[in-house]
mmCIF file of N, CA and C in Angstrom:
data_model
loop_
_atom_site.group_PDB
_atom_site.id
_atom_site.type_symbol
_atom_site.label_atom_id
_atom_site.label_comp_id
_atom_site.label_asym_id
_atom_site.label_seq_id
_atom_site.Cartn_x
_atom_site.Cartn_y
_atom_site.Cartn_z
ATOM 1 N N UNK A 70 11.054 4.884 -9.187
ATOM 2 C CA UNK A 70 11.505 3.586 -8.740
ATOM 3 C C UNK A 70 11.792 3.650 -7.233
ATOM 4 N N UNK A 71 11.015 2.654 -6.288
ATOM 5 C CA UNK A 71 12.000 2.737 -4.872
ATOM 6 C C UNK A 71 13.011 1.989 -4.829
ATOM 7 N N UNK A 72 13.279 2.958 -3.447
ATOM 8 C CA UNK A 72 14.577 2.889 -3.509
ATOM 9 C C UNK A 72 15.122 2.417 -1.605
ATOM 10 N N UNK A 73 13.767 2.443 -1.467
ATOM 11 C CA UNK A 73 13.977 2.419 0.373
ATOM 12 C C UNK A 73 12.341 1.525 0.492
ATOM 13 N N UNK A 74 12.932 1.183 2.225
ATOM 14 C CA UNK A 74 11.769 0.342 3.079
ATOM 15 C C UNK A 74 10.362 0.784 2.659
ATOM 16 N N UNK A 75 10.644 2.538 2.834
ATOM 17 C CA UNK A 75 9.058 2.970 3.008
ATOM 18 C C UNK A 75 8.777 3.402 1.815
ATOM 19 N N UNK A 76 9.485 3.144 0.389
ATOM 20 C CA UNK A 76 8.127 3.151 -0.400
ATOM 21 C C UNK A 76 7.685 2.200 -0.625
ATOM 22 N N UNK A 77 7.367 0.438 0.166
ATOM 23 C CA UNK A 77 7.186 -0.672 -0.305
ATOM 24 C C UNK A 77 6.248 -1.199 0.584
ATOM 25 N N UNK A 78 6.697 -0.517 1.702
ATOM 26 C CA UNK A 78 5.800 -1.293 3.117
ATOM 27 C C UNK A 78 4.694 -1.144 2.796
ATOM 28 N N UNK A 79 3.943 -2.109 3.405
ATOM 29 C CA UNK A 79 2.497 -2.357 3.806
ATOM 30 C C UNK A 79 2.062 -1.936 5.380
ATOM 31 N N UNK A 80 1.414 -0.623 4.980
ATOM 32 C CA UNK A 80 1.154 0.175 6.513
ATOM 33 C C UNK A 80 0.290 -0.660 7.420
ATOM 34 N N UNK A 81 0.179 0.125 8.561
ATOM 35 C CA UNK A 81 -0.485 -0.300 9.209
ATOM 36 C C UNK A 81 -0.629 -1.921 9.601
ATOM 37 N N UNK A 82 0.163 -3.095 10.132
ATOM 38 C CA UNK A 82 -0.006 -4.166 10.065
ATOM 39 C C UNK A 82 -1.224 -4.537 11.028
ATOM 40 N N UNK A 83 -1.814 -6.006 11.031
ATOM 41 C CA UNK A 83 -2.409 -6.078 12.708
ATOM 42 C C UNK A 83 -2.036 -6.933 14.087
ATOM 43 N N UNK A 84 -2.274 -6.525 14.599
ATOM 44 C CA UNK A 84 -1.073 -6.918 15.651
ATOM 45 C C UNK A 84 -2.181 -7.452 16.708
ATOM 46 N N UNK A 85 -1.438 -8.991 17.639
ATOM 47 C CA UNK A 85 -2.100 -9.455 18.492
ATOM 48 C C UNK A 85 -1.484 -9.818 19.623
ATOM 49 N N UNK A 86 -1.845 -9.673 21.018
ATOM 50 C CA UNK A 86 -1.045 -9.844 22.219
ATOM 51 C C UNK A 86 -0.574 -11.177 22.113
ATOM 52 N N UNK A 87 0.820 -11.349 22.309
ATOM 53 C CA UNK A 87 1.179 -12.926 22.688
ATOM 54 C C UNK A 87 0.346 -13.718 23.545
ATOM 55 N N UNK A 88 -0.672 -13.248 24.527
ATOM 56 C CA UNK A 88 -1.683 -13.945 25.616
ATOM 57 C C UNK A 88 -2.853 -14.276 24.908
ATOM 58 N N UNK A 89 -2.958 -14.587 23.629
ATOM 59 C CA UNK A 89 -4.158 -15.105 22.651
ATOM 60 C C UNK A 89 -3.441 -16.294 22.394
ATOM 61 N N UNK A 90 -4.247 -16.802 21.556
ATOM 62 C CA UNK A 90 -4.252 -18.252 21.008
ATOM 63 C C UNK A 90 -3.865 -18.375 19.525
ATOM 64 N N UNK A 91 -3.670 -19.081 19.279
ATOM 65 C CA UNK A 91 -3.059 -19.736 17.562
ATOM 66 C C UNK A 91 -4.087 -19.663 16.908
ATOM 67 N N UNK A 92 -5.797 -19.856 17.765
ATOM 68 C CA UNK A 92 -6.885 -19.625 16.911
ATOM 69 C C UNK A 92 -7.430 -18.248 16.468
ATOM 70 N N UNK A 93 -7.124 -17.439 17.806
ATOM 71 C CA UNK A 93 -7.214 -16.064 17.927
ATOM 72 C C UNK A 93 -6.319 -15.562 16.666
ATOM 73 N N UNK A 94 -5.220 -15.834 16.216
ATOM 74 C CA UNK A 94 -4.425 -15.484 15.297
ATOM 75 C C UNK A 94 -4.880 -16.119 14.043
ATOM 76 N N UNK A 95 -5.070 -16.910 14.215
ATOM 77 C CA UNK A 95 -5.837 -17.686 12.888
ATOM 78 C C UNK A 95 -7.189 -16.475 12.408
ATOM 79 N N UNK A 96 -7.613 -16.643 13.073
ATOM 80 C CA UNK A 96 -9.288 -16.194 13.086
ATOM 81 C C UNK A 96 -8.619 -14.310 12.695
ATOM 82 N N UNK A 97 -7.762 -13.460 13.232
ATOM 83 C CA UNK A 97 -7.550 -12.719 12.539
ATOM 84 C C UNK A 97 -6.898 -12.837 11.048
ATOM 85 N N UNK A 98 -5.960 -13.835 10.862
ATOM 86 C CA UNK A 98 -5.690 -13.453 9.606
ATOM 87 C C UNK A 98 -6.971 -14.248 8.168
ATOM 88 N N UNK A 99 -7.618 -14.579 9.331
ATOM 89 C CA UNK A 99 -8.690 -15.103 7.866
ATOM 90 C C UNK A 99 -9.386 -13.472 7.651
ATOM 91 N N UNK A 100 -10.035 -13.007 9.106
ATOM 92 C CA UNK A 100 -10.314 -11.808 8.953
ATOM 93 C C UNK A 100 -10.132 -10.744 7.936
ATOM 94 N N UNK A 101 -8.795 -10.963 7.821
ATOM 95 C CA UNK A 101 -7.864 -9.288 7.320
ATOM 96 C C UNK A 101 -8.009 -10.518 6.033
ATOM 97 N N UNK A 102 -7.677 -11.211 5.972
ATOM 98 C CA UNK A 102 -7.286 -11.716 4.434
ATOM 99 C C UNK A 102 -5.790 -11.744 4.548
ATOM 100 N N UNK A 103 -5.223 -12.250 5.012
ATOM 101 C CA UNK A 103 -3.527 -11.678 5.480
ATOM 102 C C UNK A 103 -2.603 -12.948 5.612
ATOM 103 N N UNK A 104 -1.682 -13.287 5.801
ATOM 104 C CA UNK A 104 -1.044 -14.461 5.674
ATOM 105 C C UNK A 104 0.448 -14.359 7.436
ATOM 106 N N UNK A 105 0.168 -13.135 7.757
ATOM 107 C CA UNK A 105 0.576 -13.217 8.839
ATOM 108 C C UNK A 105 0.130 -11.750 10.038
ATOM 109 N N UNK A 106 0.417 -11.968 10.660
ATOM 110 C CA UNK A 106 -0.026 -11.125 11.994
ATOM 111 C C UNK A 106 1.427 -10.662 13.421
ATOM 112 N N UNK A 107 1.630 -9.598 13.507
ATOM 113 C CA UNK A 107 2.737 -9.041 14.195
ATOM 114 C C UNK A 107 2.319 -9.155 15.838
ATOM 115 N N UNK A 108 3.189 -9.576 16.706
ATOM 116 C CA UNK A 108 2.238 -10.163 18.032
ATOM 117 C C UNK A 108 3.176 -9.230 19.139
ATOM 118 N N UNK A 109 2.906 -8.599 19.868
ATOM 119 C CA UNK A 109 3.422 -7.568 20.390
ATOM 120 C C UNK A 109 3.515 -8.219 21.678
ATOM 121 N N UNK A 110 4.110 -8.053 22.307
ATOM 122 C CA UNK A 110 4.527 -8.343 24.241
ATOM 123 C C UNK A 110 5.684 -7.939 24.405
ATOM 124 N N UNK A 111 6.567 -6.892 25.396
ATOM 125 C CA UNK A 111 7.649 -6.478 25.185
ATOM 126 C C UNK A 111 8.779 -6.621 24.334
ATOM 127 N N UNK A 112 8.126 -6.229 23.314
ATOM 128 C CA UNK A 112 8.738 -6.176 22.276
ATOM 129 C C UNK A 112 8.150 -6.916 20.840
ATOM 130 N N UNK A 113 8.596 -6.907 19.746
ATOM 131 C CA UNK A 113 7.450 -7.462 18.626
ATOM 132 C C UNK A 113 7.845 -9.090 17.842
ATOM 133 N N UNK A 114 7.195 -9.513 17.720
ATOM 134 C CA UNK A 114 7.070 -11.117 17.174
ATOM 135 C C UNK A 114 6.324 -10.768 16.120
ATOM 136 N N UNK A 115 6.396 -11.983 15.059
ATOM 137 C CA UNK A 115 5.226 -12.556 13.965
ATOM 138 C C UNK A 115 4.973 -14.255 13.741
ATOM 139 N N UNK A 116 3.837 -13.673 13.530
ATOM 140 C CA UNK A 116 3.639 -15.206 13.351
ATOM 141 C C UNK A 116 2.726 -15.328 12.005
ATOM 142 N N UNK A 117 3.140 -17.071 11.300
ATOM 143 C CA UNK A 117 2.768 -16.189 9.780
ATOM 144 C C UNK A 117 1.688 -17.988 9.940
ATOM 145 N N UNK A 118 0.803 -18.099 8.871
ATOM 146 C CA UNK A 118 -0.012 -18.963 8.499
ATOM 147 C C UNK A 118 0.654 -20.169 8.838
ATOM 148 N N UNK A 119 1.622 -20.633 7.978
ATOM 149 C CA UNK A 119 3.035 -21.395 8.027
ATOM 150 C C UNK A 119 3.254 -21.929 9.039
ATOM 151 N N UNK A 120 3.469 -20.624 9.976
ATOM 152 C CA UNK A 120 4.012 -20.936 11.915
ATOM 153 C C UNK A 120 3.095 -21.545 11.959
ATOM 154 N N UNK A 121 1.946 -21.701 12.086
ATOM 155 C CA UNK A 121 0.548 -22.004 12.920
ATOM 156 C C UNK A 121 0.968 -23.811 12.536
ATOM 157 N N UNK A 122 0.621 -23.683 11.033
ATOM 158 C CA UNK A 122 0.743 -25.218 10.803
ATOM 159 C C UNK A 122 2.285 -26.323 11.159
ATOM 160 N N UNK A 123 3.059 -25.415 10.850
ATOM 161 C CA UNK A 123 4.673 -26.194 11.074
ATOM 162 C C UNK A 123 4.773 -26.283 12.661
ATOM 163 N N UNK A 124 4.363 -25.476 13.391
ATOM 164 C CA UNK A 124 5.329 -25.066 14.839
ATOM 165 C C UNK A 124 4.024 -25.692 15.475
ATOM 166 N N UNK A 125 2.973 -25.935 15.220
ATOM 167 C CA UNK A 125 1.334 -26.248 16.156
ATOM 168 C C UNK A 125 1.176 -27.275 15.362
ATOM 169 N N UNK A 126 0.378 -27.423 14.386
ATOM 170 C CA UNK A 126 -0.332 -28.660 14.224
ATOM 171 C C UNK A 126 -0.163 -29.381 13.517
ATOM 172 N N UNK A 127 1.080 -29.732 13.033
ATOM 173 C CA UNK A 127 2.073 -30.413 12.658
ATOM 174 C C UNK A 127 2.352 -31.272 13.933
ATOM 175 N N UNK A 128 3.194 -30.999 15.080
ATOM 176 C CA UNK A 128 3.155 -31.901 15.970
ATOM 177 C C UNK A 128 1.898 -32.226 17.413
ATOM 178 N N UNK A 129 0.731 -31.997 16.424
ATOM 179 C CA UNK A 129 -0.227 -32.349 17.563
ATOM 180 C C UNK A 129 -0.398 -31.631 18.312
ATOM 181 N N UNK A 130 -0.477 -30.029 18.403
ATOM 182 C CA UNK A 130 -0.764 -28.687 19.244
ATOM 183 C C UNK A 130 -2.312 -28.273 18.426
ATOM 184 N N UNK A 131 -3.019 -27.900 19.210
ATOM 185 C CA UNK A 131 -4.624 -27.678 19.034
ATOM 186 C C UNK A 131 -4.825 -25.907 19.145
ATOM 187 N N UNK A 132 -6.167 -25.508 18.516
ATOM 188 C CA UNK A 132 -6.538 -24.317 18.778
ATOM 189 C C UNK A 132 -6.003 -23.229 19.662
ATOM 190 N N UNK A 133 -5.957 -24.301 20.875
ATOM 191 C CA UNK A 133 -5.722 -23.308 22.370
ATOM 192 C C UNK A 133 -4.376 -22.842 22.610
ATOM 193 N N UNK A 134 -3.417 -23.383 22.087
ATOM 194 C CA UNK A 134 -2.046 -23.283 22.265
ATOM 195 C C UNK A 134 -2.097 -22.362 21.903
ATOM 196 N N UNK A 135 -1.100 -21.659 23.032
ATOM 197 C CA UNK A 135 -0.824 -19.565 23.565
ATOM 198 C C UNK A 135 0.079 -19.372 22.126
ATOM 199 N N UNK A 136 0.132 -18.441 21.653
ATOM 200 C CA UNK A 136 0.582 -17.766 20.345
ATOM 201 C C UNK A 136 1.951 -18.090 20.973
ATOM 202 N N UNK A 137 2.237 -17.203 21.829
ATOM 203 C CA UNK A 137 3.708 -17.179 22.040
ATOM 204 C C UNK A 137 5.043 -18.725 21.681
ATOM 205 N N UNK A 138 3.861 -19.676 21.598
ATOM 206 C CA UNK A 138 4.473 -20.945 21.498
ATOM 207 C C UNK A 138 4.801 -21.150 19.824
ATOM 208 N N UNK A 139 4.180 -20.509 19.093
ATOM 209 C CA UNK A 139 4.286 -20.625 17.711
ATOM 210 C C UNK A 139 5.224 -19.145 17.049
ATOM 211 N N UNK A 140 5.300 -18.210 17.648
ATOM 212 C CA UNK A 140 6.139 -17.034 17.381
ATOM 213 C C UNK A 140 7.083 -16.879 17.100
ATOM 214 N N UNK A 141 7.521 -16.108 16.406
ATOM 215 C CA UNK A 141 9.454 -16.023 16.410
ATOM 216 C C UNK A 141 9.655 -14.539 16.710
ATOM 217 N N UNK A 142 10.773 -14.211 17.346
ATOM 218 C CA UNK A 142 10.690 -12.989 17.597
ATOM 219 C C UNK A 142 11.717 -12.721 15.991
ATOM 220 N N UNK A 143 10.943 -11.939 15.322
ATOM 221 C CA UNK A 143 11.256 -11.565 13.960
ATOM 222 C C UNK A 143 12.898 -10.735 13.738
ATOM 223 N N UNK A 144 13.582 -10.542 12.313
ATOM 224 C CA UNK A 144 14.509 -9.654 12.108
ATOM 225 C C UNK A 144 13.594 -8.348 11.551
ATOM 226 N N UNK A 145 13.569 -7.311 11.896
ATOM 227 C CA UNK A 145 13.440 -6.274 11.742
ATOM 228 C C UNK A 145 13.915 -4.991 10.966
ATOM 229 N N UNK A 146 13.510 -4.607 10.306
ATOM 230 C CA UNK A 146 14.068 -3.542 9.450
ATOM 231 C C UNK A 146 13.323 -1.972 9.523
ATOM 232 N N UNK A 147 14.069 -0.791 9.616
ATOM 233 C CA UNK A 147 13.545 0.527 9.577
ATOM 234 C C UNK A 147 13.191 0.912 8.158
ATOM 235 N N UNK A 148 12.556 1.939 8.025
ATOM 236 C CA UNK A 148 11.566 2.869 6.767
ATOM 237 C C UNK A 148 12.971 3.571 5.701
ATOM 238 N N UNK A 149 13.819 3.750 6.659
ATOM 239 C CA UNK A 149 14.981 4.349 5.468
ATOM 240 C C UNK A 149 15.952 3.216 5.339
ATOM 241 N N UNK A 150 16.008 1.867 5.202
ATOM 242 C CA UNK A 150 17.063 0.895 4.903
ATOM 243 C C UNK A 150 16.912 0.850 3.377
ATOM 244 N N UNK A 151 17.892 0.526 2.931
ATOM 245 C CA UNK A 151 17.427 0.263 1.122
ATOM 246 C C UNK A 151 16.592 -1.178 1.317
ATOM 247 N N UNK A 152 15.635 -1.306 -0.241
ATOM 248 C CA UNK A 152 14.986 -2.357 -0.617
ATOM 249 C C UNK A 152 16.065 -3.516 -0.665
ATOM 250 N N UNK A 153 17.342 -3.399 -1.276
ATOM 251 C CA UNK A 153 18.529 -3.915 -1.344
ATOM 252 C C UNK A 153 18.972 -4.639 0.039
ATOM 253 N N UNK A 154 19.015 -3.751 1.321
ATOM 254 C CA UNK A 154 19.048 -4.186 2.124
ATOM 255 C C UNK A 154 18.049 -5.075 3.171
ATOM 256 N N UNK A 155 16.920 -5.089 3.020
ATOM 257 C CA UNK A 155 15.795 -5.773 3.031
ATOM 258 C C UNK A 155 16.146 -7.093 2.484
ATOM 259 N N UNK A 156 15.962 -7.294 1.394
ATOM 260 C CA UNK A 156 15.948 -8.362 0.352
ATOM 261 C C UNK A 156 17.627 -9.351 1.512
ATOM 262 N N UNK A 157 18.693 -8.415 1.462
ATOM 263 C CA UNK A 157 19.708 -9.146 2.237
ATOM 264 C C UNK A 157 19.346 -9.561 3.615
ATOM 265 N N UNK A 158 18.823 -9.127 4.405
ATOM 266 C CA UNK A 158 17.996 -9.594 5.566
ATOM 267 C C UNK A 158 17.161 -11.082 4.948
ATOM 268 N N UNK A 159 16.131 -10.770 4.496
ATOM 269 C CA UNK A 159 15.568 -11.814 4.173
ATOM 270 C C UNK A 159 16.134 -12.907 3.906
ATOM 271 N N UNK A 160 17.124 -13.034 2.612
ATOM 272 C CA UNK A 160 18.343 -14.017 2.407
ATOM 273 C C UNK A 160 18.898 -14.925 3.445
ATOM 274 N N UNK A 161 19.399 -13.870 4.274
ATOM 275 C CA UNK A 161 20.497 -14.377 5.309
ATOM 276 C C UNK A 161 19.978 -14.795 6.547
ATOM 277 N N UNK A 162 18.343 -14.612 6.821
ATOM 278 C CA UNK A 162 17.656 -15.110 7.649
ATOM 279 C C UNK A 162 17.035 -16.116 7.414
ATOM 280 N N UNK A 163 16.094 -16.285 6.259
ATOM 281 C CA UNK A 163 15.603 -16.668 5.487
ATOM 282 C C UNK A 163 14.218 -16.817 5.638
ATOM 283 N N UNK A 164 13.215 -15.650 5.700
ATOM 284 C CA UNK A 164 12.039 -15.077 5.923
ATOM 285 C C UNK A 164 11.924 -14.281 5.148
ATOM 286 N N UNK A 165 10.510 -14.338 4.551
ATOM 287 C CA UNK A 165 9.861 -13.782 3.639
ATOM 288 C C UNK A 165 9.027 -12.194 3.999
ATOM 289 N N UNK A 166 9.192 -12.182 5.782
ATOM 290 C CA UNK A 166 8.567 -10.307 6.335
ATOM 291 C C UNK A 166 9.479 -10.699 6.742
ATOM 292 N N UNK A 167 9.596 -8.845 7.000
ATOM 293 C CA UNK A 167 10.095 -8.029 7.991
ATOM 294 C C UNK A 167 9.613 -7.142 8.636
ATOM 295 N N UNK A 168 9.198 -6.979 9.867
ATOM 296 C CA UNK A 168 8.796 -5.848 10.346
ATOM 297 C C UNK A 168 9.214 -4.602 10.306
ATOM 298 N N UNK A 169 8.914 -3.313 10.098
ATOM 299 C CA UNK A 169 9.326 -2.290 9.775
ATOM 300 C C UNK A 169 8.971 -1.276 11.141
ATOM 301 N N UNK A 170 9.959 -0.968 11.709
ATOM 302 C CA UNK A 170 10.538 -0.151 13.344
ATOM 303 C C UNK A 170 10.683 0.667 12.919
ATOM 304 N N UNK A 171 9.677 1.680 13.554
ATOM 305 C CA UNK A 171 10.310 3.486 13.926
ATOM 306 C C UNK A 171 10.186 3.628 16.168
ATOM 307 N N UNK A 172 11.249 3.787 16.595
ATOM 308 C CA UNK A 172 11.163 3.956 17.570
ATOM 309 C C UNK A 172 10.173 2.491 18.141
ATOM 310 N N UNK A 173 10.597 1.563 18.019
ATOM 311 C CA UNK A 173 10.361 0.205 18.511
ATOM 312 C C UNK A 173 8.750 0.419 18.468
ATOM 313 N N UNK A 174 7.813 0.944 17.600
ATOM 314 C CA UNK A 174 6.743 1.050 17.262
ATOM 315 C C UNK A 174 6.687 0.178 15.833
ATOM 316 N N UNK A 175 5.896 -1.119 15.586
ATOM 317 C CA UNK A 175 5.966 -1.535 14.175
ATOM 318 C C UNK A 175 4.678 -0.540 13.777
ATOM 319 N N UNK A 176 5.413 -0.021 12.375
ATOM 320 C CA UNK A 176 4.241 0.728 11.234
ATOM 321 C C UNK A 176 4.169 0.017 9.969
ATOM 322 N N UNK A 177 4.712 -1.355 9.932
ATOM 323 C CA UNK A 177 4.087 -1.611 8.898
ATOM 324 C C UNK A 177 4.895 -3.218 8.475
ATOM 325 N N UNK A 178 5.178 -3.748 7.422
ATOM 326 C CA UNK A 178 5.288 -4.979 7.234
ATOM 327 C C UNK A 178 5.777 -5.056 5.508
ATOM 328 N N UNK A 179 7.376 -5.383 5.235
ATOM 329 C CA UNK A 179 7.462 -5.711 3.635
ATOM 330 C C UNK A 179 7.944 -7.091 3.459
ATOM 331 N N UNK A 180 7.255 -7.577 2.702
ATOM 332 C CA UNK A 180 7.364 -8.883 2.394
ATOM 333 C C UNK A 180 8.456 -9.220 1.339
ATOM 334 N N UNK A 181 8.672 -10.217 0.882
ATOM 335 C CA UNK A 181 9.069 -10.598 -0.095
ATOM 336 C C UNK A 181 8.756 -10.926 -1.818
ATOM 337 N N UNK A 182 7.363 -10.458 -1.650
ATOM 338 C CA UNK A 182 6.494 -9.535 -2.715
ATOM 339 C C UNK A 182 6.425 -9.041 -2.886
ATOM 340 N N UNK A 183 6.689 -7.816 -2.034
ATOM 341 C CA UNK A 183 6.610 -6.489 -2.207
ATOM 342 C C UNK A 183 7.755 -6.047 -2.862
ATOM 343 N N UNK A 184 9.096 -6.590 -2.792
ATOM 344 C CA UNK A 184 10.159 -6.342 -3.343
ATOM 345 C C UNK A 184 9.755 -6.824 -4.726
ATOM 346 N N UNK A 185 9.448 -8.289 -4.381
ATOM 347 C CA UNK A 185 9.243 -8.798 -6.188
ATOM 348 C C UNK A 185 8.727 -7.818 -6.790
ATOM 349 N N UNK A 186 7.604 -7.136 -6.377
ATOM 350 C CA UNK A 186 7.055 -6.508 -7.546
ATOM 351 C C UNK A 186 7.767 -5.175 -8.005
ATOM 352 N N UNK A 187 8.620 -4.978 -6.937
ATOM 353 C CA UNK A 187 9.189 -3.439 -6.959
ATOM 354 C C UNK A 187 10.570 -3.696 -7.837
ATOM 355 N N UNK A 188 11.097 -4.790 -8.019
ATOM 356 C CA UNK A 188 12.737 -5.560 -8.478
ATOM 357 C C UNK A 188 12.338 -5.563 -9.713
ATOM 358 N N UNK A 189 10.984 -7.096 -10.134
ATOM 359 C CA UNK A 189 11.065 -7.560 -11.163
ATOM 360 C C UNK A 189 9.577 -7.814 -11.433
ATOM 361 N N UNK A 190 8.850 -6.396 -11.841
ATOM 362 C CA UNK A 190 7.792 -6.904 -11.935
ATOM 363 C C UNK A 190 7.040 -7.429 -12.918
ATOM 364 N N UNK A 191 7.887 -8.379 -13.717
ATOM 365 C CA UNK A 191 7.455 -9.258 -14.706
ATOM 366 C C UNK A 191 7.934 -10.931 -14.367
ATOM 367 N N UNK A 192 8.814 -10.936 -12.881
ATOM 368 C CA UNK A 192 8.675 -12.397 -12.252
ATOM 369 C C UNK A 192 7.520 -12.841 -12.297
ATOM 370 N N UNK A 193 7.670 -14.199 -11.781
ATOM 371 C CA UNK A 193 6.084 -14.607 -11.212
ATOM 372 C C UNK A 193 5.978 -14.423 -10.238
ATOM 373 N N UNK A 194 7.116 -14.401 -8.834
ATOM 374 C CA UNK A 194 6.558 -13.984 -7.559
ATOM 375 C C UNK A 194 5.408 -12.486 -7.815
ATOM 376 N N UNK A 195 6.295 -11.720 -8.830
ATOM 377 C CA UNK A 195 5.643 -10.299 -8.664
ATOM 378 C C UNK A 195 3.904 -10.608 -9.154
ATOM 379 N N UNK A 196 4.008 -11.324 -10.113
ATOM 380 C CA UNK A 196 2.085 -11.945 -10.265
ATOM 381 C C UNK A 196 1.782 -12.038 -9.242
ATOM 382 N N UNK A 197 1.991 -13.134 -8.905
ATOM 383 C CA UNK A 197 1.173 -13.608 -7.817
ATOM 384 C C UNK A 197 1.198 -12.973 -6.678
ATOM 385 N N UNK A 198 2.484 -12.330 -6.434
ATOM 386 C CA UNK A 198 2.209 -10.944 -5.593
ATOM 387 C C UNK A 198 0.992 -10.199 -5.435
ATOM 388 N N UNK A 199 1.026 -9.364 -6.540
ATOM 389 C CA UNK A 199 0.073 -8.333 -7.049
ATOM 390 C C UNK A 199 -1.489 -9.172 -7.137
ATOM 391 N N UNK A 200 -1.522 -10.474 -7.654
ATOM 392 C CA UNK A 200 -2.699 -10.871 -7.965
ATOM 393 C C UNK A 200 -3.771 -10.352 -7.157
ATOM 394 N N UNK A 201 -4.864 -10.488 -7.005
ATOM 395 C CA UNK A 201 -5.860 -10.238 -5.680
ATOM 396 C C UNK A 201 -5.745 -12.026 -4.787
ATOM 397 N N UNK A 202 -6.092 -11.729 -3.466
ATOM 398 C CA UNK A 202 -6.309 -12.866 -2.889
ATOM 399 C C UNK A 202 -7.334 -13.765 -3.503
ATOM 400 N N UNK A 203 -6.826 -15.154 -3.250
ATOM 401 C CA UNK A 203 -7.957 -16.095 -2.816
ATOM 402 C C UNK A 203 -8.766 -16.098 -1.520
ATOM 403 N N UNK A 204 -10.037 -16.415 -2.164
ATOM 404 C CA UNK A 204 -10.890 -16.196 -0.417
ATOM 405 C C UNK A 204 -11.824 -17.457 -0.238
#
């Protein structure tokens, strides 16, 4: 059973300079199949599918609009925090990632699925978690 960050994370995230575009970010996460993307410029941001539509084109912001305008600079969590503590981050922020910091390097990304499936994996988040993507 885990019991910490890093047996849950999702390695390796992909990451895009804040000096790209909302399409540039778009166009990667159709890429990866992914629902969000970690945006690096002194220091780390995400920006998730969601952002694109709520924070951009929702009020009339187009393709070109610089990432940085749709970003949040994220809450963050390390590889040895409990899953427990994760899940309380998420709560009290109320975001579904977290980026996962070793030495202000992100290695990876746990969602709020990832717990589902690791908590209760007979929820439905944990289904649809686990399911394979739609493409």
């Amino acid at each position: 059973m885990a019991t910490t960050v890093a047996d849950v994370v999702t390695p390796d995230p992909l990451t895009i300079e804040a000096t790209g575009t909302v399409r540039d970010a778009a166009e990667l996460m159709r890429a990866g199949n992914i629902d969000d993307v970690i945006v690096v410029e002194d220091g780390v941001g995400i920006v998730t599918d969601r952002d694109l539509v709520v924070r951009v084109l929702a009020i009339g912001g187009g393709s070109k609009v610089p990432l940085r305008q749709a970003c949040r600079g994220p809450v963050t969590v390390g590889p040895t925090e409990s899953i427990e503590r994760a899940a309380q981050l998420m709560s009290e922020n109320a975001v579904r990632r977290l980026p996962v910091i070793v030495d202000d390097v992100v290695v990876g990304v746990v969602s709020i699925g990832d717990l589902a499936v690791e908590r209760d994996a007979d929820s439905a988040l944990a289904d649809i978690s686990a399911a394979e993507p739609n493409t």
